[in-house]
JSON list of C-alpha atoms in Angstrom, two decimals:
[
{"chain": "A", "resi": 63, "resn": "UNK", "atom": "CA", "xyz": [131.42, -110.22, -171.12]},
{"chain": "A", "resi": 64, "resn": "UNK", "atom": "CA", "xyz": [130.00, -108.53, -168.35]},
{"chain": "A", "resi": 65, "resn": "UNK", "atom": "CA", "xyz": [126.71, -109.48, -165.93]},
{"chain": "A", "resi": 66, "resn": "UNK", "atom": "CA", "xyz": [124.68, -107.73, -163.81]},
{"chain": "A", "resi": 67, "resn": "UNK", "atom": "CA", "xyz": [122.65, -108.78, -161.08]},
{"chain": "A", "resi": 68, "resn": "UNK", "atom": "CA", "xyz": [119.93, -107.49, -158.86]},
{"chain": "A", "resi": 69, "resn": "UNK", "atom": "CA", "xyz": [119.72, -109.03, -155.04]},
{"chain": "A", "resi": 70, "resn": "UNK", "atom": "CA", "xyz": [116.48, -110.98, -154.34]},
{"chain": "A", "resi": 71, "resn": "UNK", "atom": "CA", "xyz": [117.15, -110.12, -150.71]},
{"chain": "A", "resi": 72, "resn": "UNK", "atom": "CA", "xyz": [118.79, -108.37, -147.42]},
{"chain": "A", "resi": 73, "resn": "UNK", "atom": "CA", "xyz": [120.43, -110.09, -144.62]},
{"chain": "A", "resi": 74, "resn": "UNK", "atom": "CA", "xyz": [119.50, -108.28, -141.03]},
{"chain": "A", "resi": 75, "resn": "UNK", "atom": "CA", "xyz": [121.98, -109.74, -138.80]},
{"chain": "A", "resi": 76, "resn": "UNK", "atom": "CA", "xyz": [123.15, -109.67, -135.27]},
{"chain": "A", "resi": 77, "resn": "UNK", "atom": "CA", "xyz": [126.68, -108.46, -136.94]},
{"chain": "A", "resi": 78, "resn": "UNK", "atom": "CA", "xyz": [126.97, -104.63, -137.12]},
{"chain": "A", "resi": 79, "resn": "UNK", "atom": "CA", "xyz": [130.32, -104.77, -138.03]},
{"chain": "A", "resi": 80, "resn": "UNK", "atom": "CA", "xyz": [133.01, -106.82, -139.88]},
{"chain": "A", "resi": 81, "resn": "UNK", "atom": "CA", "xyz": [135.41, -107.87, -136.93]},
{"chain": "A", "resi": 82, "resn": "UNK", "atom": "CA", "xyz": [134.79, -110.78, -134.75]},
{"chain": "A", "resi": 83, "resn": "UNK", "atom": "CA", "xyz": [132.50, -112.23, -137.28]},
{"chain": "A", "resi": 84, "resn": "UNK", "atom": "CA", "xyz": [133.10, -115.93, -137.46]},
{"chain": "A", "resi": 85, "resn": "UNK", "atom": "CA", "xyz": [136.12, -115.96, -140.87]},
{"chain": "A", "resi": 86, "resn": "UNK", "atom": "CA", "xyz": [133.63, -119.44, -141.60]},
{"chain": "A", "resi": 87, "resn": "UNK", "atom": "CA", "xyz": [129.61, -120.22, -141.21]},
{"chain": "A", "resi": 88, "resn": "UNK", "atom": "CA", "xyz": [128.50, -123.01, -139.24]},
{"chain": "A", "resi": 89, "resn": "UNK", "atom": "CA", "xyz": [131.20, -121.68, -136.41]},
{"chain": "A", "resi": 90, "resn": "UNK", "atom": "CA", "xyz": [128.78, -119.53, -133.78]},
{"chain": "A", "resi": 91, "resn": "UNK", "atom": "CA", "xyz": [125.65, -122.01, -133.78]},
{"chain": "A", "resi": 92, "resn": "UNK", "atom": "CA", "xyz": [123.81, -118.89, -132.12]},
{"chain": "A", "resi": 93, "resn": "UNK", "atom": "CA", "xyz": [124.80, -116.10, -134.83]},
{"chain": "A", "resi": 94, "resn": "UNK", "atom": "CA", "xyz": [121.16, -115.28, -136.08]},
{"chain": "A", "resi": 95, "resn": "UNK", "atom": "CA", "xyz": [119.44, -113.38, -138.78]},
{"chain": "A", "resi": 96, "resn": "UNK", "atom": "CA", "xyz": [116.69, -112.67, -141.08]},
{"chain": "A", "resi": 97, "resn": "UNK", "atom": "CA", "xyz": [117.04, -112.79, -144.87]},
{"chain": "A", "resi": 98, "resn": "UNK", "atom": "CA", "xyz": [114.59, -110.57, -146.32]},
{"chain": "A", "resi": 99, "resn": "UNK", "atom": "CA", "xyz": [113.38, -110.79, -149.87]},
{"chain": "A", "resi": 100, "resn": "UNK", "atom": "CA", "xyz": [112.19, -108.58, -152.03]},
{"chain": "A", "resi": 101, "resn": "UNK", "atom": "CA", "xyz": [109.71, -108.28, -154.30]},
{"chain": "A", "resi": 102, "resn": "UNK", "atom": "CA", "xyz": [108.14, -110.68, -156.60]},
{"chain": "A", "resi": 103, "resn": "UNK", "atom": "CA", "xyz": [109.74, -113.30, -154.26]},
{"chain": "A", "resi": 104, "resn": "UNK", "atom": "CA", "xyz": [108.77, -112.35, -151.35]},
{"chain": "A", "resi": 105, "resn": "UNK", "atom": "CA", "xyz": [105.45, -114.22, -152.00]},
{"chain": "A", "resi": 106, "resn": "UNK", "atom": "CA", "xyz": [104.89, -117.42, -150.46]},
{"chain": "A", "resi": 107, "resn": "UNK", "atom": "CA", "xyz": [104.99, -119.85, -153.50]},
{"chain": "A", "resi": 108, "resn": "UNK", "atom": "CA", "xyz": [108.32, -119.05, -154.21]},
{"chain": "A", "resi": 109, "resn": "UNK", "atom": "CA", "xyz": [109.86, -120.94, -150.88]},
{"chain": "A", "resi": 110, "resn": "UNK", "atom": "CA", "xyz": [106.92, -123.40, -151.31]},
{"chain": "A", "resi": 111, "resn": "UNK", "atom": "CA", "xyz": [109.12, -126.78, -150.71]},
{"chain": "A", "resi": 112, "resn": "UNK", "atom": "CA", "xyz": [111.87, -125.49, -148.33]},
{"chain": "A", "resi": 113, "resn": "UNK", "atom": "CA", "xyz": [109.74, -126.44, -145.18]},
{"chain": "A", "resi": 114, "resn": "UNK", "atom": "CA", "xyz": [111.32, -129.77, -146.08]},
{"chain": "A", "resi": 115, "resn": "UNK", "atom": "CA", "xyz": [114.70, -128.80, -146.26]},
{"chain": "A", "resi": 116, "resn": "UNK", "atom": "CA", "xyz": [116.96, -127.86, -142.90]},
{"chain": "A", "resi": 117, "resn": "UNK", "atom": "CA", "xyz": [120.05, -125.90, -144.51]},
{"chain": "A", "resi": 118, "resn": "UNK", "atom": "CA", "xyz": [120.59, -123.33, -147.35]},
{"chain": "A", "resi": 119, "resn": "UNK", "atom": "CA", "xyz": [123.02, -122.26, -149.61]},
{"chain": "A", "resi": 120, "resn": "UNK", "atom": "CA", "xyz": [123.34, -118.47, -149.83]},
{"chain": "A", "resi": 121, "resn": "UNK", "atom": "CA", "xyz": [124.97, -116.60, -152.44]},
{"chain": "A", "resi": 122, "resn": "UNK", "atom": "CA", "xyz": [125.72, -113.11, -151.51]},
{"chain": "A", "resi": 123, "resn": "UNK", "atom": "CA", "xyz": [127.52, -109.94, -152.14]},
{"chain": "A", "resi": 124, "resn": "UNK", "atom": "CA", "xyz": [130.78, -108.76, -149.95]},
{"chain": "A", "resi": 125, "resn": "UNK", "atom": "CA", "xyz": [128.98, -105.17, -150.15]},
{"chain": "A", "resi": 126, "resn": "UNK", "atom": "CA", "xyz": [132.06, -103.84, -147.49]},
{"chain": "A", "resi": 127, "resn": "UNK", "atom": "CA", "xyz": [135.31, -105.72, -148.90]},
{"chain": "A", "resi": 128, "resn": "UNK", "atom": "CA", "xyz": [137.00, -104.59, -151.59]},
{"chain": "A", "resi": 129, "resn": "UNK", "atom": "CA", "xyz": [137.59, -106.37, -155.12]},
{"chain": "A", "resi": 130, "resn": "UNK", "atom": "CA", "xyz": [138.93, -106.33, -158.45]},
{"chain": "A", "resi": 131, "resn": "UNK", "atom": "CA", "xyz": [142.07, -107.43, -160.19]},
{"chain": "A", "resi": 132, "resn": "UNK", "atom": "CA", "xyz": [144.23, -106.09, -157.73]},
{"chain": "A", "resi": 133, "resn": "UNK", "atom": "CA", "xyz": [143.81, -109.00, -155.47]},
{"chain": "A", "resi": 134, "resn": "UNK", "atom": "CA", "xyz": [144.63, -112.00, -156.90]},
{"chain": "A", "resi": 135, "resn": "UNK", "atom": "CA", "xyz": [147.04, -112.83, -153.74]},
{"chain": "A", "resi": 136, "resn": "UNK", "atom": "CA", "xyz": [145.16, -112.50, -150.37]},
{"chain": "A", "resi": 137, "resn": "UNK", "atom": "CA", "xyz": [146.97, -113.35, -146.91]},
{"chain": "A", "resi": 138, "resn": "UNK", "atom": "CA", "xyz": [144.67, -115.49, -144.77]},
{"chain": "A", "resi": 139, "resn": "UNK", "atom": "CA", "xyz": [143.99, -115.11, -141.15]},
{"chain": "A", "resi": 140, "resn": "UNK", "atom": "CA", "xyz": [143.99, -118.97, -140.91]},
{"chain": "A", "resi": 141, "resn": "UNK", "atom": "CA", "xyz": [147.98, -118.92, -142.36]},
{"chain": "A", "resi": 142, "resn": "UNK", "atom": "CA", "xyz": [149.01, -116.13, -139.59]},
{"chain": "A", "resi": 143, "resn": "UNK", "atom": "CA", "xyz": [148.16, -113.39, -141.83]},
{"chain": "A", "resi": 144, "resn": "UNK", "atom": "CA", "xyz": [151.46, -113.24, -143.30]},
{"chain": "A", "resi": 145, "resn": "UNK", "atom": "CA", "xyz": [151.69, -115.78, -145.67]},
{"chain": "A", "resi": 146, "resn": "UNK", "atom": "CA", "xyz": [150.28, -115.28, -149.21]},
{"chain": "A", "resi": 147, "resn": "UNK", "atom": "CA", "xyz": [148.32, -117.52, -151.25]},
{"chain": "A", "resi": 148, "resn": "UNK", "atom": "CA", "xyz": [146.23, -117.28, -154.61]},
{"chain": "A", "resi": 149, "resn": "UNK", "atom": "CA", "xyz": [142.86, -115.90, -154.13]},
{"chain": "A", "resi": 150, "resn": "UNK", "atom": "CA", "xyz": [141.25, -118.92, -155.27]},
{"chain": "A", "resi": 151, "resn": "UNK", "atom": "CA", "xyz": [142.81, -121.29, -152.87]},
{"chain": "A", "resi": 152, "resn": "UNK", "atom": "CA", "xyz": [141.27, -118.87, -150.46]},
{"chain": "A", "resi": 153, "resn": "UNK", "atom": "CA", "xyz": [137.99, -117.64, -149.32]},
{"chain": "A", "resi": 154, "resn": "UNK", "atom": "CA", "xyz": [138.64, -113.99, -149.02]},
{"chain": "A", "resi": 155, "resn": "UNK", "atom": "CA", "xyz": [136.31, -111.24, -148.81]},
{"chain": "A", "resi": 156, "resn": "UNK", "atom": "CA", "xyz": [138.52, -109.35, -151.51]},
{"chain": "A", "resi": 157, "resn": "UNK", "atom": "CA", "xyz": [137.99, -111.10, -154.82]},
{"chain": "A", "resi": 158, "resn": "UNK", "atom": "CA", "xyz": [137.74, -110.24, -158.23]},
{"chain": "A", "resi": 159, "resn": "UNK", "atom": "CA", "xyz": [134.09, -110.36, -157.80]},
{"chain": "A", "resi": 160, "resn": "UNK", "atom": "CA", "xyz": [132.55, -109.26, -154.60]},
{"chain": "A", "resi": 161, "resn": "UNK", "atom": "CA", "xyz": [130.83, -113.01, -154.90]},
{"chain": "A", "resi": 162, "resn": "UNK", "atom": "CA", "xyz": [130.54, -115.31, -151.79]},
{"chain": "A", "resi": 163, "resn": "UNK", "atom": "CA", "xyz": [129.03, -118.66, -150.60]},
{"chain": "A", "resi": 164, "resn": "UNK", "atom": "CA", "xyz": [127.72, -119.64, -146.85]},
{"chain": "A", "resi": 165, "resn": "UNK", "atom": "CA", "xyz": [125.67, -122.45, -146.04]},
{"chain": "A", "resi": 166, "resn": "UNK", "atom": "CA", "xyz": [123.27, -121.45, -143.22]},
{"chain": "A", "resi": 167, "resn": "UNK", "atom": "CA", "xyz": [120.38, -123.28, -141.37]},
{"chain": "A", "resi": 168, "resn": "UNK", "atom": "CA", "xyz": [116.74, -122.82, -141.92]},
{"chain": "A", "resi": 169, "resn": "UNK", "atom": "CA", "xyz": [115.31, -122.12, -138.40]},
{"chain": "A", "resi": 170, "resn": "UNK", "atom": "CA", "xyz": [111.89, -121.08, -139.93]},
{"chain": "A", "resi": 171, "resn": "UNK", "atom": "CA", "xyz": [109.91, -119.17, -142.89]},
{"chain": "A", "resi": 172, "resn": "UNK", "atom": "CA", "xyz": [107.41, -117.36, -143.68]},
{"chain": "A", "resi": 173, "resn": "UNK", "atom": "CA", "xyz": [106.46, -115.57, -146.73]},
{"chain": "A", "resi": 174, "resn": "UNK", "atom": "CA", "xyz": [108.87, -113.08, -147.43]},
{"chain": "A", "resi": 175, "resn": "UNK", "atom": "CA", "xyz": [110.98, -113.97, -144.62]},
{"chain": "A", "resi": 176, "resn": "UNK", "atom": "CA", "xyz": [113.76, -117.08, -144.07]},
{"chain": "A", "resi": 177, "resn": "UNK", "atom": "CA", "xyz": [114.72, -116.94, -140.52]},
{"chain": "A", "resi": 178, "resn": "UNK", "atom": "CA", "xyz": [118.61, -118.23, -140.15]},
{"chain": "A", "resi": 179, "resn": "UNK", "atom": "CA", "xyz": [121.79, -118.75, -137.92]},
{"chain": "A", "resi": 180, "resn": "UNK", "atom": "CA", "xyz": [125.01, -120.05, -137.95]},
{"chain": "A", "resi": 181, "resn": "UNK", "atom": "CA", "xyz": [126.10, -117.20, -140.13]},
{"chain": "A", "resi": 182, "resn": "UNK", "atom": "CA", "xyz": [128.73, -114.98, -140.94]},
{"chain": "A", "resi": 183, "resn": "UNK", "atom": "CA", "xyz": [126.96, -112.55, -142.70]},
{"chain": "A", "resi": 184, "resn": "UNK", "atom": "CA", "xyz": [127.43, -108.65, -142.12]},
{"chain": "A", "resi": 185, "resn": "UNK", "atom": "CA", "xyz": [124.04, -107.31, -141.45]},
{"chain": "A", "resi": 186, "resn": "UNK", "atom": "CA", "xyz": [122.86, -105.35, -144.78]},
{"chain": "A", "resi": 187, "resn": "UNK", "atom": "CA", "xyz": [124.50, -108.67, -146.79]},
{"chain": "A", "resi": 188, "resn": "UNK", "atom": "CA", "xyz": [122.14, -108.53, -150.23]},
{"chain": "A", "resi": 189, "resn": "UNK", "atom": "CA", "xyz": [122.00, -111.67, -151.43]},
{"chain": "A", "resi": 190, "resn": "UNK", "atom": "CA", "xyz": [121.77, -112.87, -155.32]},
{"chain": "A", "resi": 191, "resn": "UNK", "atom": "CA", "xyz": [120.26, -116.19, -154.81]},
{"chain": "A", "resi": 192, "resn": "UNK", "atom": "CA", "xyz": [119.14, -119.06, -152.64]},
{"chain": "A", "resi": 193, "resn": "UNK", "atom": "CA", "xyz": [119.35, -123.27, -153.39]},
{"chain": "A", "resi": 194, "resn": "UNK", "atom": "CA", "xyz": [118.82, -125.92, -150.85]},
{"chain": "A", "resi": 195, "resn": "UNK", "atom": "CA", "xyz": [121.83, -128.09, -149.30]},
{"chain": "A", "resi": 196, "resn": "UNK", "atom": "CA", "xyz": [121.73, -131.68, -150.65]},
{"chain": "A", "resi": 197, "resn": "UNK", "atom": "CA", "xyz": [123.61, -133.54, -147.85]},
{"chain": "A", "resi": 198, "resn": "UNK", "atom": "CA", "xyz": [124.17, -136.19, -150.84]},
{"chain": "A", "resi": 199, "resn": "UNK", "atom": "CA", "xyz": [125.92, -134.28, -153.46]},
{"chain": "A", "resi": 200, "resn": "UNK", "atom": "CA", "xyz": [126.87, -131.04, -151.04]},
{"chain": "A", "resi": 201, "resn": "UNK", "atom": "CA", "xyz": [128.75, -133.88, -148.17]},
{"chain": "A", "resi": 202, "resn": "UNK", "atom": "CA", "xyz": [131.78, -135.52, -149.66]},
{"chain": "A", "resi": 203, "resn": "UNK", "atom": "CA", "xyz": [133.64, -138.23, -147.71]},
{"chain": "A", "resi": 204, "resn": "UNK", "atom": "CA", "xyz": [136.81, -137.94, -149.58]},
{"chain": "A", "resi": 205, "resn": "UNK", "atom": "CA", "xyz": [137.10, -134.17, -149.92]},
{"chain": "A", "resi": 206, "resn": "UNK", "atom": "CA", "xyz": [140.14, -132.90, -148.28]},
{"chain": "A", "resi": 207, "resn": "UNK", "atom": "CA", "xyz": [142.10, -129.08, -147.95]},
{"chain": "A", "resi": 208, "resn": "UNK", "atom": "CA", "xyz": [145.34, -129.37, -146.44]},
{"chain": "A", "resi": 209, "resn": "UNK", "atom": "CA", "xyz": [145.01, -125.20, -145.90]},
{"chain": "A", "resi": 210, "resn": "UNK", "atom": "CA", "xyz": [142.47, -125.92, -143.34]},
{"chain": "A", "resi": 211, "resn": "UNK", "atom": "CA", "xyz": [141.90, -129.72, -142.64]},
{"chain": "A", "resi": 212, "resn": "UNK", "atom": "CA", "xyz": [139.74, -128.84, -139.73]},
{"chain": "A", "resi": 213, "resn": "UNK", "atom": "CA", "xyz": [138.14, -126.24, -137.20]},
{"chain": "A", "resi": 214, "resn": "UNK", "atom": "CA", "xyz": [140.62, -123.84, -136.21]},
{"chain": "A", "resi": 215, "resn": "UNK", "atom": "CA", "xyz": [141.30, -123.89, -132.28]},
{"chain": "A", "resi": 216, "resn": "UNK", "atom": "CA", "xyz": [139.26, -122.22, -129.98]},
{"chain": "A", "resi": 217, "resn": "UNK", "atom": "CA", "xyz": [140.49, -119.86, -127.23]},
{"chain": "A", "resi": 218, "resn": "UNK", "atom": "CA", "xyz": [139.28, -120.06, -123.90]},
{"chain": "A", "resi": 219, "resn": "UNK", "atom": "CA", "xyz": [136.38, -117.25, -122.62]},
{"chain": "A", "resi": 220, "resn": "UNK", "atom": "CA", "xyz": [135.60, -116.22, -119.42]},
{"chain": "A", "resi": 221, "resn": "UNK", "atom": "CA", "xyz": [133.37, -113.14, -117.72]},
{"chain": "A", "resi": 222, "resn": "UNK", "atom": "CA", "xyz": [133.80, -110.76, -114.62]},
{"chain": "A", "resi": 223, "resn": "UNK", "atom": "CA", "xyz": [131.17, -111.54, -113.15]},
{"chain": "A", "resi": 224, "resn": "UNK", "atom": "CA", "xyz": [129.45, -107.72, -113.83]},
{"chain": "A", "resi": 225, "resn": "UNK", "atom": "CA", "xyz": [129.99, -108.81, -117.67]},
{"chain": "A", "resi": 226, "resn": "UNK", "atom": "CA", "xyz": [127.63, -112.13, -117.36]},
{"chain": "A", "resi": 227, "resn": "UNK", "atom": "CA", "xyz": [124.87, -110.03, -115.62]},
{"chain": "A", "resi": 228, "resn": "UNK", "atom": "CA", "xyz": [125.31, -107.23, -118.28]},
{"chain": "A", "resi": 229, "resn": "UNK", "atom": "CA", "xyz": [125.01, -109.82, -121.07]},
{"chain": "A", "resi": 230, "resn": "UNK", "atom": "CA", "xyz": [122.17, -111.96, -119.47]},
{"chain": "A", "resi": 231, "resn": "UNK", "atom": "CA", "xyz": [120.15, -108.67, -119.13]},
{"chain": "A", "resi": 232, "resn": "UNK", "atom": "CA", "xyz": [120.61, -107.69, -122.81]},
{"chain": "A", "resi": 233, "resn": "UNK", "atom": "CA", "xyz": [119.64, -111.10, -123.49]},
{"chain": "A", "resi": 234, "resn": "UNK", "atom": "CA", "xyz": [116.06, -110.81, -121.56]},
{"chain": "A", "resi": 235, "resn": "UNK", "atom": "CA", "xyz": [115.99, -107.81, -123.65]},
{"chain": "A", "resi": 236, "resn": "UNK", "atom": "CA", "xyz": [116.32, -108.88, -126.92]},
{"chain": "A", "resi": 237, "resn": "UNK", "atom": "CA", "xyz": [114.87, -112.35, -126.49]},
{"chain": "A", "resi": 238, "resn": "UNK", "atom": "CA", "xyz": [118.59, -113.52, -128.08]},
{"chain": "A", "resi": 239, "resn": "UNK", "atom": "CA", "xyz": [121.28, -115.39, -127.11]},
{"chain": "A", "resi": 240, "resn": "UNK", "atom": "CA", "xyz": [124.21, -113.41, -125.77]},
{"chain": "A", "resi": 241, "resn": "UNK", "atom": "CA", "xyz": [125.74, -115.23, -123.75]},
{"chain": "A", "resi": 242, "resn": "UNK", "atom": "CA", "xyz": [126.36, -118.17, -126.21]},
{"chain": "A", "resi": 243, "resn": "UNK", "atom": "CA", "xyz": [127.00, -115.51, -129.24]},
{"chain": "A", "resi": 244, "resn": "UNK", "atom": "CA", "xyz": [129.93, -113.81, -127.61]},
{"chain": "A", "resi": 245, "resn": "UNK", "atom": "CA", "xyz": [131.18, -116.60, -126.43]},
{"chain": "A", "resi": 246, "resn": "UNK", "atom": "CA", "xyz": [131.08, -118.95, -130.02]},
{"chain": "A", "resi": 247, "resn": "UNK", "atom": "CA", "xyz": [132.91, -115.51, -131.97]},
{"chain": "A", "resi": 248, "resn": "UNK", "atom": "CA", "xyz": [135.27, -114.45, -128.57]},
{"chain": "A", "resi": 249, "resn": "UNK", "atom": "CA", "xyz": [136.65, -118.14, -128.97]},
{"chain": "A", "resi": 250, "resn": "UNK", "atom": "CA", "xyz": [137.62, -117.69, -132.97]},
{"chain": "A", "resi": 251, "resn": "UNK", "atom": "CA", "xyz": [139.83, -115.13, -131.92]},
{"chain": "A", "resi": 252, "resn": "UNK", "atom": "CA", "xyz": [139.11, -112.18, -133.95]},
{"chain": "A", "resi": 253, "resn": "UNK", "atom": "CA", "xyz": [142.20, -109.84, -133.23]},
{"chain": "A", "resi": 254, "resn": "UNK", "atom": "CA", "xyz": [144.49, -109.93, -136.25]},
{"chain": "A", "resi": 255, "resn": "UNK", "atom": "CA", "xyz": [146.34, -113.62, -136.07]},
{"chain": "A", "resi": 256, "resn": "UNK", "atom": "CA", "xyz": [150.16, -111.18, -136.54]},
{"chain": "A", "resi": 257, "resn": "UNK", "atom": "CA", "xyz": [148.84, -109.20, -133.54]},
{"chain": "A", "resi": 258, "resn": "UNK", "atom": "CA", "xyz": [150.35, -110.11, -129.95]},
{"chain": "A", "resi": 259, "resn": "UNK", "atom": "CA", "xyz": [147.69, -108.63, -127.24]},
{"chain": "A", "resi": 260, "resn": "UNK", "atom": "CA", "xyz": [148.73, -106.58, -124.42]},
{"chain": "A", "resi": 261, "resn": "UNK", "atom": "CA", "xyz": [147.24, -107.20, -121.18]},
{"chain": "A", "resi": 262, "resn": "UNK", "atom": "CA", "xyz": [146.23, -104.18, -120.80]},
{"chain": "A", "resi": 263, "resn": "UNK", "atom": "CA", "xyz": [144.27, -103.38, -124.14]},
{"chain": "A", "resi": 264, "resn": "UNK", "atom": "CA", "xyz": [140.81, -103.84, -124.59]},
{"chain": "A", "resi": 265, "resn": "UNK", "atom": "CA", "xyz": [139.20, -104.86, -127.65]},
{"chain": "A", "resi": 266, "resn": "UNK", "atom": "CA", "xyz": [135.55, -104.29, -128.74]},
{"chain": "A", "resi": 267, "resn": "UNK", "atom": "CA", "xyz": [132.58, -105.01, -131.03]},
{"chain": "A", "resi": 268, "resn": "UNK", "atom": "CA", "xyz": [128.90, -104.50, -131.70]},
{"chain": "A", "resi": 269, "resn": "UNK", "atom": "CA", "xyz": [126.54, -107.04, -131.49]},
{"chain": "A", "resi": 270, "resn": "UNK", "atom": "CA", "xyz": [122.64, -106.23, -132.25]},
{"chain": "A", "resi": 271, "resn": "UNK", "atom": "CA", "xyz": [122.55, -102.53, -130.49]},
{"chain": "A", "resi": 272, "resn": "UNK", "atom": "CA", "xyz": [124.99, -103.55, -128.01]},
{"chain": "A", "resi": 273, "resn": "UNK", "atom": "CA", "xyz": [129.27, -103.22, -126.94]},
{"chain": "A", "resi": 274, "resn": "UNK", "atom": "CA", "xyz": [131.11, -105.97, -126.18]},
{"chain": "A", "resi": 275, "resn": "UNK", "atom": "CA", "xyz": [134.25, -105.78, -124.46]},
{"chain": "A", "resi": 276, "resn": "UNK", "atom": "CA", "xyz": [137.10, -107.93, -123.60]},
{"chain": "A", "resi": 277, "resn": "UNK", "atom": "CA", "xyz": [140.48, -108.19, -123.22]},
{"chain": "A", "resi": 278, "resn": "UNK", "atom": "CA", "xyz": [143.62, -111.02, -123.73]},
{"chain": "A", "resi": 279, "resn": "UNK", "atom": "CA", "xyz": [145.27, -111.33, -119.79]},
{"chain": "A", "resi": 280, "resn": "UNK", "atom": "CA", "xyz": [147.15, -113.92, -121.23]},
{"chain": "A", "resi": 281, "resn": "UNK", "atom": "CA", "xyz": [147.86, -114.52, -124.92]},
{"chain": "A", "resi": 282, "resn": "UNK", "atom": "CA", "xyz": [145.44, -117.54, -125.77]},
{"chain": "A", "resi": 283, "resn": "UNK", "atom": "CA", "xyz": [142.51, -116.08, -123.05]},
{"chain": "A", "resi": 284, "resn": "UNK", "atom": "CA", "xyz": [140.19, -114.60, -123.49]},
{"chain": "A", "resi": 285, "resn": "UNK", "atom": "CA", "xyz": [137.87, -112.33, -120.90]},
{"chain": "A", "resi": 286, "resn": "UNK", "atom": "CA", "xyz": [134.93, -110.34, -121.82]},
{"chain": "A", "resi": 287, "resn": "UNK", "atom": "CA", "xyz": [134.77, -107.09, -119.53]},
{"chain": "A", "resi": 288, "resn": "UNK", "atom": "CA", "xyz": [131.81, -105.31, -120.74]},
{"chain": "A", "resi": 289, "resn": "UNK", "atom": "CA", "xyz": [128.25, -105.70, -122.46]},
{"chain": "A", "resi": 290, "resn": "UNK", "atom": "CA", "xyz": [126.04, -102.51, -122.93]},
{"chain": "A", "resi": 291, "resn": "UNK", "atom": "CA", "xyz": [123.60, -101.32, -125.10]},
{"chain": "A", "resi": 292, "resn": "UNK", "atom": "CA", "xyz": [124.35, -98.55, -127.38]},
{"chain": "A", "resi": 293, "resn": "UNK", "atom": "CA", "xyz": [122.05, -95.39, -126.74]},
{"chain": "A", "resi": 294, "resn": "UNK", "atom": "CA", "xyz": [121.44, -93.19, -129.79]}
]
């Protein structure tokens, strides 16, 4: 059997590239986006009732990740990037079918547009379906996962005075919580788990239309050194 699906919408996200996206939703509450719904789902009746819902499940396509039968075993970053486990024991982006799910906060809504936060979705992510989060059914007190029993530890994030000033200026321009977003995402330590950082090396990522650069003055500490707007 085979099936084909058409997206019902697309996410316009703060994450312009895959690097530094949190590896799970809700790890960066400041990460926000807009889900634009396609016709005929852009009409008010399609979202009627969601005004009483705080969180949503989004089923989406990993449109920028490889997929297929070759991805039977994966190396999750949570396990150091060296240990292989079965694909179905992980939430790796490389899957037999490129389908993902994320729970996100619904902050506001209007016909054709849902404003969401706590996301882990790349800009341009196609969405296949939306389902309301149901607390009594979706939050299980006796659930456990021995491979990921708690949120990953966070690294401390500091700023150079110049970088912090730049971030505050970009926050005012974009009307977005740039400082909080940078700190929440970098605290997850986005570099490959197996990599030992060199204090002289700089890393970079794009959020919205700004480039963020940081370094590791110590292996377990991050310092943001620049936040600059991209120019076409």
